[in-house]
Tab-separated table of C-alpha atoms (C1' of nucleotides) in Angstrom:
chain	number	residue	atom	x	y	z
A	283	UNK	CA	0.000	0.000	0.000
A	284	UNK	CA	3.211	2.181	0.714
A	285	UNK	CA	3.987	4.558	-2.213
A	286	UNK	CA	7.481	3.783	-3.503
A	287	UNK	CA	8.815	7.129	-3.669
A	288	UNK	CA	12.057	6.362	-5.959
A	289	UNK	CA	8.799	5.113	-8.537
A	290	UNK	CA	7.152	8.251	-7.829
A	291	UNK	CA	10.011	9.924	-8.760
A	292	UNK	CA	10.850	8.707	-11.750
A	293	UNK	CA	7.460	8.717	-13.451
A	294	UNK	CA	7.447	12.159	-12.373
A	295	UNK	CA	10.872	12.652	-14.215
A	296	UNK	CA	9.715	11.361	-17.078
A	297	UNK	CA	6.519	13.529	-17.223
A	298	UNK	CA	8.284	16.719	-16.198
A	299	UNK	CA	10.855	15.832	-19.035
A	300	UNK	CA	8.534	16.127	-21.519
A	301	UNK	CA	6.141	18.569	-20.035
A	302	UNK	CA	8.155	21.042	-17.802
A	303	UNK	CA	5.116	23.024	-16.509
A	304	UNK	CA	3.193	19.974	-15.550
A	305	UNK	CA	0.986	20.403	-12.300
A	306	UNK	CA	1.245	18.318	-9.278
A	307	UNK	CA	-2.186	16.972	-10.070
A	308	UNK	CA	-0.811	15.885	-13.484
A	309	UNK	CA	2.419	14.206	-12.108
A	310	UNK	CA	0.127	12.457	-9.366
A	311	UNK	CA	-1.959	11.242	-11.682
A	312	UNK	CA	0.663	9.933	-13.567
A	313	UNK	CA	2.059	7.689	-10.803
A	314	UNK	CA	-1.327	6.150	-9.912
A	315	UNK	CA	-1.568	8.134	-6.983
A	316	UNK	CA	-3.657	10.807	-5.282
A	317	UNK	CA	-2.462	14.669	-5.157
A	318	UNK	CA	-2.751	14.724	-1.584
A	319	UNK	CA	-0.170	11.771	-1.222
A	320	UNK	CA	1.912	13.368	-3.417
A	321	UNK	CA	2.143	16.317	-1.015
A	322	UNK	CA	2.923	13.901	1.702
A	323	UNK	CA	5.679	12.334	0.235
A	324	UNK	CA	7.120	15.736	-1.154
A	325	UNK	CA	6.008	19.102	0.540
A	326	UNK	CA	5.389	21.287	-2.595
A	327	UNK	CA	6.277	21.434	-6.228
A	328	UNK	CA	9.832	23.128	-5.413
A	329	UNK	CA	10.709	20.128	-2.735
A	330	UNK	CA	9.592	17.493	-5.900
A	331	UNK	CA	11.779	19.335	-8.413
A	332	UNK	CA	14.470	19.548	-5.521
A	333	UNK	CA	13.804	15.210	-5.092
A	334	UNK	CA	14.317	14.869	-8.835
A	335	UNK	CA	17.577	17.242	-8.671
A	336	UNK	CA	19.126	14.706	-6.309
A	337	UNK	CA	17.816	11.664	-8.378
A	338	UNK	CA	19.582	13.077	-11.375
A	339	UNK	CA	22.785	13.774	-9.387
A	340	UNK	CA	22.524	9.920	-7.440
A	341	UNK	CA	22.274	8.529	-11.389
A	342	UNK	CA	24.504	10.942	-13.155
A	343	UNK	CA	27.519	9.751	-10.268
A	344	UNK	CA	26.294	6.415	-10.595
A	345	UNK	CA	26.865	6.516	-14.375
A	346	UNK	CA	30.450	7.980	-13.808
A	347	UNK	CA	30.926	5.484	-11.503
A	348	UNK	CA	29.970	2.442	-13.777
A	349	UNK	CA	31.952	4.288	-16.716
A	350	UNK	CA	35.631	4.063	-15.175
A	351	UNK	CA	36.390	7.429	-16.137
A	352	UNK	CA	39.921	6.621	-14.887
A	353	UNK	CA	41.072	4.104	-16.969
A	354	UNK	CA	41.848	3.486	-21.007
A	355	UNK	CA	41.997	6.140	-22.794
A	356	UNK	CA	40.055	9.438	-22.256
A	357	UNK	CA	37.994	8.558	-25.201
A	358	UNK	CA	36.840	5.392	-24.190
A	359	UNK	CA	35.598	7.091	-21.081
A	360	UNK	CA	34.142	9.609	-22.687
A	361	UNK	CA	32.390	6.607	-24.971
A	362	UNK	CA	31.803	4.738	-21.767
A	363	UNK	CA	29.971	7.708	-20.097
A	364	UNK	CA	27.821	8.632	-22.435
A	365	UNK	CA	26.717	4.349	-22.570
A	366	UNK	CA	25.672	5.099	-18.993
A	367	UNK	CA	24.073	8.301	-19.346
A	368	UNK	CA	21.777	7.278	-22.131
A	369	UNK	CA	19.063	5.973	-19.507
A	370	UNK	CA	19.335	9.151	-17.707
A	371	UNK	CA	19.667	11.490	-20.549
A	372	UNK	CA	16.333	12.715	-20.174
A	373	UNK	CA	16.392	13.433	-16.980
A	374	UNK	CA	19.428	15.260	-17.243
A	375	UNK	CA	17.908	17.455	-19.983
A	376	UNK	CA	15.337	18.429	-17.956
A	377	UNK	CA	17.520	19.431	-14.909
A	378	UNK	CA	20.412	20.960	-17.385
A	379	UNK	CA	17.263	23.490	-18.329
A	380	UNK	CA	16.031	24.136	-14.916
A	381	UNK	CA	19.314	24.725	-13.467
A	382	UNK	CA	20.013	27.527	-16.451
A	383	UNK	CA	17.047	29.392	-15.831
A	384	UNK	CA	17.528	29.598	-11.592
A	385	UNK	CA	20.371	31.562	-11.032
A	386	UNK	CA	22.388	30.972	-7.716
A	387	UNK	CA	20.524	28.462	-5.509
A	388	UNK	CA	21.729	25.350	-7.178
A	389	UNK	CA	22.483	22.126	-5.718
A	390	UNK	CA	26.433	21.530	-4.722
A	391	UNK	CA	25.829	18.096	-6.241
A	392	UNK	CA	26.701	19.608	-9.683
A	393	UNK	CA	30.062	21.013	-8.610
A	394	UNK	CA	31.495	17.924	-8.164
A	395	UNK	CA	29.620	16.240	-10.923
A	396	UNK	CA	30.951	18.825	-13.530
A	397	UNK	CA	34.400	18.377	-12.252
A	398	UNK	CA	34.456	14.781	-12.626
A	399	UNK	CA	33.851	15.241	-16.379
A	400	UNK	CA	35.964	18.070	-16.682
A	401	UNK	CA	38.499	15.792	-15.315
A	402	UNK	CA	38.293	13.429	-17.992
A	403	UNK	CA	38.514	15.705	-20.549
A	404	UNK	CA	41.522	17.422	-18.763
A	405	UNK	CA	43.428	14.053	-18.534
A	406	UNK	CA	42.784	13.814	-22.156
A	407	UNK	CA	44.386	16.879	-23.095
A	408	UNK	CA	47.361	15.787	-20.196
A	409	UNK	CA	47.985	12.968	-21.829
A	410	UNK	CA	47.726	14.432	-25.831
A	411	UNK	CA	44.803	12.561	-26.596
A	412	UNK	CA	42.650	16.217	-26.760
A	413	UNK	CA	43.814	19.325	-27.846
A	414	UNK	CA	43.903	21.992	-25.463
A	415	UNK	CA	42.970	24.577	-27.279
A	416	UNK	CA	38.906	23.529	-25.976
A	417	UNK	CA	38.627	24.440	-22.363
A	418	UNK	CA	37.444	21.068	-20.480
A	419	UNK	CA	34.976	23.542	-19.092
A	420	UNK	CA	33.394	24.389	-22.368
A	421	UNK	CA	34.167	20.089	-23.328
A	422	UNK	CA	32.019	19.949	-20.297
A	423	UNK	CA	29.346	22.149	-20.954
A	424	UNK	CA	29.357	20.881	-24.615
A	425	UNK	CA	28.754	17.515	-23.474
A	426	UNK	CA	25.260	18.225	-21.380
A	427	UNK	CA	24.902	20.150	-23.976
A	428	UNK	CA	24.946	17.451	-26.948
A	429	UNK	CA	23.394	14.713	-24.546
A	430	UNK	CA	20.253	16.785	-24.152
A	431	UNK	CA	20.232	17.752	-28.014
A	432	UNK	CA	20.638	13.762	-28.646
A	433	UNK	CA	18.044	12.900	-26.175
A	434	UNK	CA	15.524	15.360	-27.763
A	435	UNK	CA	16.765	14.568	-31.380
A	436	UNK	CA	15.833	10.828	-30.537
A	437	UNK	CA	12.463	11.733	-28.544
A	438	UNK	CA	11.105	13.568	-31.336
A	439	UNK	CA	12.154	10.564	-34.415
A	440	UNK	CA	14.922	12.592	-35.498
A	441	UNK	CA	17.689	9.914	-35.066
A	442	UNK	CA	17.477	6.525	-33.962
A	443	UNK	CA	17.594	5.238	-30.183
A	444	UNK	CA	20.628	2.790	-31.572
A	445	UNK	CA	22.407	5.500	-33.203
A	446	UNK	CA	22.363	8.053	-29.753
A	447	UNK	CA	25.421	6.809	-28.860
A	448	UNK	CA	26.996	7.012	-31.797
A	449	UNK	CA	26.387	10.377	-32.791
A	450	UNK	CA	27.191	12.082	-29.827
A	451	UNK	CA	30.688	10.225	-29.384
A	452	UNK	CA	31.702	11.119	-32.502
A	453	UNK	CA	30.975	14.434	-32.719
A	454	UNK	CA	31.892	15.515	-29.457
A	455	UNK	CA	35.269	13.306	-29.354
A	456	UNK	CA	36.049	14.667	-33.380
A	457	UNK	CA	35.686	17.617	-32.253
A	458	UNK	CA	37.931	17.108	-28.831
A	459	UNK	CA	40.918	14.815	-30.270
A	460	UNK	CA	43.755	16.283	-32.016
A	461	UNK	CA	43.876	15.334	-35.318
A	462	UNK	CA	45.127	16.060	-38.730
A	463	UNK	CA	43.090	17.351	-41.286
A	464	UNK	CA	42.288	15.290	-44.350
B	123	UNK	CA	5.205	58.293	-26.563
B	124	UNK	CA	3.929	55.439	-28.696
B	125	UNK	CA	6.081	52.312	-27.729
B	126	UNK	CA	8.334	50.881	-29.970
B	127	UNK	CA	6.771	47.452	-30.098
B	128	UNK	CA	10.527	45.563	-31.887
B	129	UNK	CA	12.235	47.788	-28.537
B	130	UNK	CA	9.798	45.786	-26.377
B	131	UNK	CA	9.953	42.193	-28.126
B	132	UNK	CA	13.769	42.658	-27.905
B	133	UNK	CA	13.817	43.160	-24.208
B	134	UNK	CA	11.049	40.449	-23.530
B	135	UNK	CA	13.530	38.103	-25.044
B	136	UNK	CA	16.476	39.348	-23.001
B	137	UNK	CA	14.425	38.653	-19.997
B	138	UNK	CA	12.681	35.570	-20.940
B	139	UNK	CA	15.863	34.005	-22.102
B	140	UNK	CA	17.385	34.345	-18.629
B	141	UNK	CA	14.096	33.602	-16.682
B	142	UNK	CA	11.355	32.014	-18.658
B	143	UNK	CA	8.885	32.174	-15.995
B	144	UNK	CA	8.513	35.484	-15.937
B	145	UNK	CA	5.495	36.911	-15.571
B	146	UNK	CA	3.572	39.642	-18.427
B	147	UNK	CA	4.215	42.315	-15.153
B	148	UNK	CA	7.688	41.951	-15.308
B	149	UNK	CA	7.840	41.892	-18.975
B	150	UNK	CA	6.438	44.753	-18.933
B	151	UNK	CA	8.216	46.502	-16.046
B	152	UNK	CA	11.627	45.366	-17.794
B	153	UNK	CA	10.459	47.305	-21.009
B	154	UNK	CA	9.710	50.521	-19.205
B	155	UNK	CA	5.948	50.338	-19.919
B	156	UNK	CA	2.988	49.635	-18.413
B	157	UNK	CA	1.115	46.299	-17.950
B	158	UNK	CA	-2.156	47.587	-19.707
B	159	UNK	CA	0.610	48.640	-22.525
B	160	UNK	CA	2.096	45.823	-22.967
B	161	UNK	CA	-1.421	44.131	-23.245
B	162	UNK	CA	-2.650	46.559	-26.175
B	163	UNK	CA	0.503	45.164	-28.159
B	164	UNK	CA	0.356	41.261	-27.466
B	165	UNK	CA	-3.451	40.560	-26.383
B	166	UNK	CA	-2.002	37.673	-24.248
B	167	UNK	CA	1.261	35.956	-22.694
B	168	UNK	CA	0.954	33.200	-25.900
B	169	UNK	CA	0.873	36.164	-28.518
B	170	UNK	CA	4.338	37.647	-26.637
B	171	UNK	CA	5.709	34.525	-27.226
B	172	UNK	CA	4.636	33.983	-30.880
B	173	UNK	CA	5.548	37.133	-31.743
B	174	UNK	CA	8.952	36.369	-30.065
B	175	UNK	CA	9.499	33.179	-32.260
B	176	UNK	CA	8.820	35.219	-35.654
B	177	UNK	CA	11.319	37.858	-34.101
B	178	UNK	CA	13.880	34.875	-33.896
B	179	UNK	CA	12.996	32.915	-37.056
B	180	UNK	CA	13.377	36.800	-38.527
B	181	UNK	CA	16.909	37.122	-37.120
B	182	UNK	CA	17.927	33.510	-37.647
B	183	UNK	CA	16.836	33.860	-41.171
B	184	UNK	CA	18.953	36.966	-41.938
B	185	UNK	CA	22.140	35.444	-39.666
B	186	UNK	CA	21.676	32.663	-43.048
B	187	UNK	CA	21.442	35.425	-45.715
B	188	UNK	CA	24.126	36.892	-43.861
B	189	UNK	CA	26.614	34.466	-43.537
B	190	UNK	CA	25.959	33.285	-47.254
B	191	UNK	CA	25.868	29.716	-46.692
B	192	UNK	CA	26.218	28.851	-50.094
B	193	UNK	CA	29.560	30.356	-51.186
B	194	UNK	CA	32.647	28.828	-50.092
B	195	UNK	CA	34.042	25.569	-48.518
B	196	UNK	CA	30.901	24.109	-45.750
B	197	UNK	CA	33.346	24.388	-42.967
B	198	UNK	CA	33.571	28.068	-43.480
B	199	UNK	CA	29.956	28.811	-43.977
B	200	UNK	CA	29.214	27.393	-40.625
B	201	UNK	CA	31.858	29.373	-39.280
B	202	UNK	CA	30.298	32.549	-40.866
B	203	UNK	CA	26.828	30.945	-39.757
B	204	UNK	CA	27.556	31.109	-35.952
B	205	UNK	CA	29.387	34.535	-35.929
B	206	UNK	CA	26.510	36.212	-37.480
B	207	UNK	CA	23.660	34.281	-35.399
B	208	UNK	CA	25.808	34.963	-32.022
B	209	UNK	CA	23.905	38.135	-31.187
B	210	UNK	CA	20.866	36.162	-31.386
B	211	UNK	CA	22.356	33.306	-29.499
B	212	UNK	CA	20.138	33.723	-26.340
B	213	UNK	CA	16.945	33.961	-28.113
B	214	UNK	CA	17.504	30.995	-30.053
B	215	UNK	CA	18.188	29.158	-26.955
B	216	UNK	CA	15.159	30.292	-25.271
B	217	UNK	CA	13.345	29.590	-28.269
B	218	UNK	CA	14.606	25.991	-28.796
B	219	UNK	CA	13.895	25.163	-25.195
B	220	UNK	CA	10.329	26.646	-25.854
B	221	UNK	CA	9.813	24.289	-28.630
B	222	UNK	CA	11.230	21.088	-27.516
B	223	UNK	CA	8.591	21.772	-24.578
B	224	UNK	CA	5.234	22.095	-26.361
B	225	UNK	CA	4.993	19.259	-28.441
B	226	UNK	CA	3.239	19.770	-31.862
B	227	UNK	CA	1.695	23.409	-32.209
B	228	UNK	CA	5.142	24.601	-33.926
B	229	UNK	CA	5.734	27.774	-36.251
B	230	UNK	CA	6.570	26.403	-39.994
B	231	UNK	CA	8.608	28.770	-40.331
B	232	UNK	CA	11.238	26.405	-38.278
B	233	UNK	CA	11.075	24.391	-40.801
B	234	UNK	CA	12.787	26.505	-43.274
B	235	UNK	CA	15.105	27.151	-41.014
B	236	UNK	CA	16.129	23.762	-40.494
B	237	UNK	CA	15.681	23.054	-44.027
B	238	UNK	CA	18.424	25.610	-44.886
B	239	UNK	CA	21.227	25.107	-41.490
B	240	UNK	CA	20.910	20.792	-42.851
B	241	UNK	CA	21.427	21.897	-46.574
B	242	UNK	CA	25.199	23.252	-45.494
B	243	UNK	CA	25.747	20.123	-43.638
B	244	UNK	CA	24.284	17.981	-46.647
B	245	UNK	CA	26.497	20.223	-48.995
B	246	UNK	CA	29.691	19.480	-46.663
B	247	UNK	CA	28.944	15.859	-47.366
B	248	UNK	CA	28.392	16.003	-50.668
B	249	UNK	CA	31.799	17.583	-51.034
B	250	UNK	CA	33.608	15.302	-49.279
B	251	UNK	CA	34.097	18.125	-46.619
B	252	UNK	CA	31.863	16.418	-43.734
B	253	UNK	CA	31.776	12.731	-42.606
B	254	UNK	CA	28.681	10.839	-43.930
B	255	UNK	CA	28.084	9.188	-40.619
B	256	UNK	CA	26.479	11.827	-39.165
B	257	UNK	CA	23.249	12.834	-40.345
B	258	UNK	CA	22.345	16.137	-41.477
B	259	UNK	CA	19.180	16.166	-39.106
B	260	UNK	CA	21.661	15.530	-36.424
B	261	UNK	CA	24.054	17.933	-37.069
B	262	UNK	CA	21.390	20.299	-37.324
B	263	UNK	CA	20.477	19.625	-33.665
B	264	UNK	CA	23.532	19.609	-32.245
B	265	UNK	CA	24.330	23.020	-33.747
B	266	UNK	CA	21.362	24.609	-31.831
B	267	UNK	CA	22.192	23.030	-29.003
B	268	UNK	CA	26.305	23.864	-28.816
B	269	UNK	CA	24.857	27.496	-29.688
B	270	UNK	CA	22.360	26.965	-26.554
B	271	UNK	CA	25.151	26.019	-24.730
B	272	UNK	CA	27.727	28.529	-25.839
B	273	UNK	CA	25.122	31.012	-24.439
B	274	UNK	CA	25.068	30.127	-21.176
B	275	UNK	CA	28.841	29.331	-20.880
B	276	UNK	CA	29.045	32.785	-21.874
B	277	UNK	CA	26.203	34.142	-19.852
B	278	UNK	CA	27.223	32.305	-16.405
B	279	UNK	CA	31.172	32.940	-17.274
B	280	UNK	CA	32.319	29.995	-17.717
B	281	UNK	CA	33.628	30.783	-21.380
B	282	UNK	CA	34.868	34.231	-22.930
B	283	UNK	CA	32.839	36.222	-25.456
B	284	UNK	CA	35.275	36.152	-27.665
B	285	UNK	CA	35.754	32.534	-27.765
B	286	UNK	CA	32.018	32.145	-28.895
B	287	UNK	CA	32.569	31.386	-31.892
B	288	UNK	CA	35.670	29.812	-31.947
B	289	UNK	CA	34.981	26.788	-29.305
B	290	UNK	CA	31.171	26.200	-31.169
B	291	UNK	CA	32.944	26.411	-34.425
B	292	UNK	CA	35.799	24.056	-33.199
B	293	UNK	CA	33.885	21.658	-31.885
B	294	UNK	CA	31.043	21.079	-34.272
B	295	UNK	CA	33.649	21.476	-37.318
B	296	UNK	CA	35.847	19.437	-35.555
B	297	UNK	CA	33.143	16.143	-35.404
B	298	UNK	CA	32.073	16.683	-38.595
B	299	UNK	CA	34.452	17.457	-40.973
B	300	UNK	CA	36.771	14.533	-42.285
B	301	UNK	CA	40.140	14.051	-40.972
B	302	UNK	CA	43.087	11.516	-39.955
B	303	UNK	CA	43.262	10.199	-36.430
B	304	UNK	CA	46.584	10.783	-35.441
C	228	DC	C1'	-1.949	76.136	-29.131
C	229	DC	C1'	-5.197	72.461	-28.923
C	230	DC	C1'	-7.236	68.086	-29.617
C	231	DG	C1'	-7.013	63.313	-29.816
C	232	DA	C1'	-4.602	59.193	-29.571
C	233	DA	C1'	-1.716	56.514	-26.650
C	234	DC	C1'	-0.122	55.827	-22.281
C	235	DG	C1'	0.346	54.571	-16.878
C	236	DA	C1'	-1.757	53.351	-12.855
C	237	DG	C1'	-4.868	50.994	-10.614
C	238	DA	C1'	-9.242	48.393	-9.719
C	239	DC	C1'	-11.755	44.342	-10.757
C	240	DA	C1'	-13.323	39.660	-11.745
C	241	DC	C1'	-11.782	35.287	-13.150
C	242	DT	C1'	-9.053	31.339	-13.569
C	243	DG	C1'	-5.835	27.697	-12.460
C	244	DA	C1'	-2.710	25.860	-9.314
C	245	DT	C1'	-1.413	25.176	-4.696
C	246	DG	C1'	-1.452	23.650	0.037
C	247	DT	C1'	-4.313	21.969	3.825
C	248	DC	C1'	-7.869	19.474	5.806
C	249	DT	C1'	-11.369	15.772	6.645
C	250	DC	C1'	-13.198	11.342	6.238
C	251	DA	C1'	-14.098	6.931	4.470
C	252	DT	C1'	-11.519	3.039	2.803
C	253	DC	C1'	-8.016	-0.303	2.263
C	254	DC	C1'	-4.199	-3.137	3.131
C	255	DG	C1'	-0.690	-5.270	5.967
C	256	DA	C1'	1.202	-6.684	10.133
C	257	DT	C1'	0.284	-8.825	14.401
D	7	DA	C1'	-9.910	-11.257	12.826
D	8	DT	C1'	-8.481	-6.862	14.293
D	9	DC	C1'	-6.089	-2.703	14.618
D	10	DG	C1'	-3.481	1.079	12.850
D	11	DG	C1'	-1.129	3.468	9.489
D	12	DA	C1'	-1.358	4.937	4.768
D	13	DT	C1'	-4.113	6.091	0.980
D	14	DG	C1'	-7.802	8.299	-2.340
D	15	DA	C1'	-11.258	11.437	-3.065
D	16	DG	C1'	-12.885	15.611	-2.495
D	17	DA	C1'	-13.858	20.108	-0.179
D	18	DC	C1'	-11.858	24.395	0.970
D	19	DA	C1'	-9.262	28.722	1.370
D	20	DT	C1'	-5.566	31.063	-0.641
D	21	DC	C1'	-2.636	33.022	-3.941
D	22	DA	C1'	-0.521	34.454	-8.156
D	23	DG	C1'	-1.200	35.544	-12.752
D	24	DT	C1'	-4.217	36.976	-16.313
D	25	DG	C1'	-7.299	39.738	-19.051
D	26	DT	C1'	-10.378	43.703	-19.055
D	27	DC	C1'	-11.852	48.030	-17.810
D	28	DT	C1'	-11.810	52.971	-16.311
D	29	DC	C1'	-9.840	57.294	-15.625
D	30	DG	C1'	-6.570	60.854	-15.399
D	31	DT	C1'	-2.353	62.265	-17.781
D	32	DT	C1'	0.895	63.075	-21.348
D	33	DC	C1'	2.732	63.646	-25.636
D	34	DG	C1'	2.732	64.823	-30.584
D	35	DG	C1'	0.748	66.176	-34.980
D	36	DG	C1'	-1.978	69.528	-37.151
DNA sequence: CCCGAACGAGACACTGATGTCTCATCCGAT
DNA sequence: ATCGGATGAGACATCAGTGTCTCGTTCGGG
């Protein structure tokens, strides 16, 4: 009988992701459960969008966890990170917006988050794999950047869920690795 | 006296881009005139915002005449494409975010747009400029969204004005064009 | 200079969303 | 079987935003 708030959570992430300005009546609805339970397990809308922040965050680490950032090359972890972001990707999107548009008060989560992937990308360029004239920062936004432009470019039938991978990998790393022009 | 309704639109989008949320009142407010105003000109919140898209398909269209995306090697027509759309950078981004959001319901006129940004990458390809593997359509996407992204780097100082242009134009040029792994 | 159109300020009703509350119901643990 | 905690449905007040209106003022063209 017990809502499972982690379920609650991520049907309401995938609602929100597609509907930003959905109400809390809408996002109860859409878990099967009633709008007053919804305000038990999360005291307003800004507490749910603060739930899903950390969701995001708890995924996004877990998905830098599972890639082994730290080992192989830096391209192979950038390849390997995007694998494990793909079933987040949409969730990310949604918080990569909402973080934009509230200036200051965001979570501290990020911080580290962002300088785990900058580090990747830094290590890269350490180790001559990237040039260095792109700023891991910008490699960094870049990358949220092109995840969330993949994730919408697949939601809407404009590239294949098989090829998501694919095309963000290889633009992002051709445009990150040193190289010599044909 | 009479208000200079392109004065207003522009400063709507300057606000909207950084908060969406923002309500007709401060619209207004931020344009120096007076809610009642501001409702003579745009009879509703929806109208603003349609207005605002034909302001940006207007400037994203002429950024394309401008940067004559016919002439010359692909690689430097997207180059001229993203210097002249920069000062409409923020709009676009707002505007992209807008659409991805309400599902159907979109201006044609985006169309044409994205009819004409995919015919440069299409002509790259057919020159054996840009890499095959990577659709037009997709390239396309990504180019709004490393624009949407350059924005904000910009905007929350992550990445100098100046390099705009250059770490867009590096990176999308970089994953698309051709080349020898080194 | 004067008249009229456009404006700003504010009042007003209306709507949609929110947050809180009650109460009947249901399910699970004991 | 029973008891208690959790739920769903719905009522309710509240609030913010919207759209409309009026009225006094201001500016500019004739």
């Amino acid at each position: 009988m017990t809502v499972d708030r982690d379920q609650v959570l991520r049907t309401a992430a995938a609602l929100l992701t597609r509907k930003a300005t959905a109400t809390m009546d809408e996002v109860a609805r859409a878990s099967g459960i009633g709008r007053a339970t919804l305000h038990r397990h999360f005291a307003g809308r800004d507490a749910l969008v603060r739930a899903l922040e950390e969701l995001g965050i708890r995924e996004f680490e877990a998905a830098l966890d599972a890639a082994r950032t730290d080992e192989g090359s830096a391209s192979d972890a950038v390849r390997r990170l995007i694998a494990e972001i793909e079933p987040a990707a949409g969730l990310l999107a949604f918080l990569v917006t909402e973080n934009q548009l509230f200036e200051g008060e965001m979570n501290e989560g990020w911080d580290r988050l962002d300088s785990r992937v900058s580090a990747v990308f830094q290590r890269g360029q350490r180790q001559g794999e990237f040039r260095i004239d792109l700023s891991p920062a910008w490699l960094t936004d870049a990358f949220y950047g092109l995840v969330s432009s993949g994730f919408w470019a697949v939601h809407d039938g404009r590239v294949a869920t098989k090829d998501f991978q694919y095309m963000i990998a290889e633009l992002l790393l051709g445009g990150a690795r040193r190289s010599v022009e044909q």
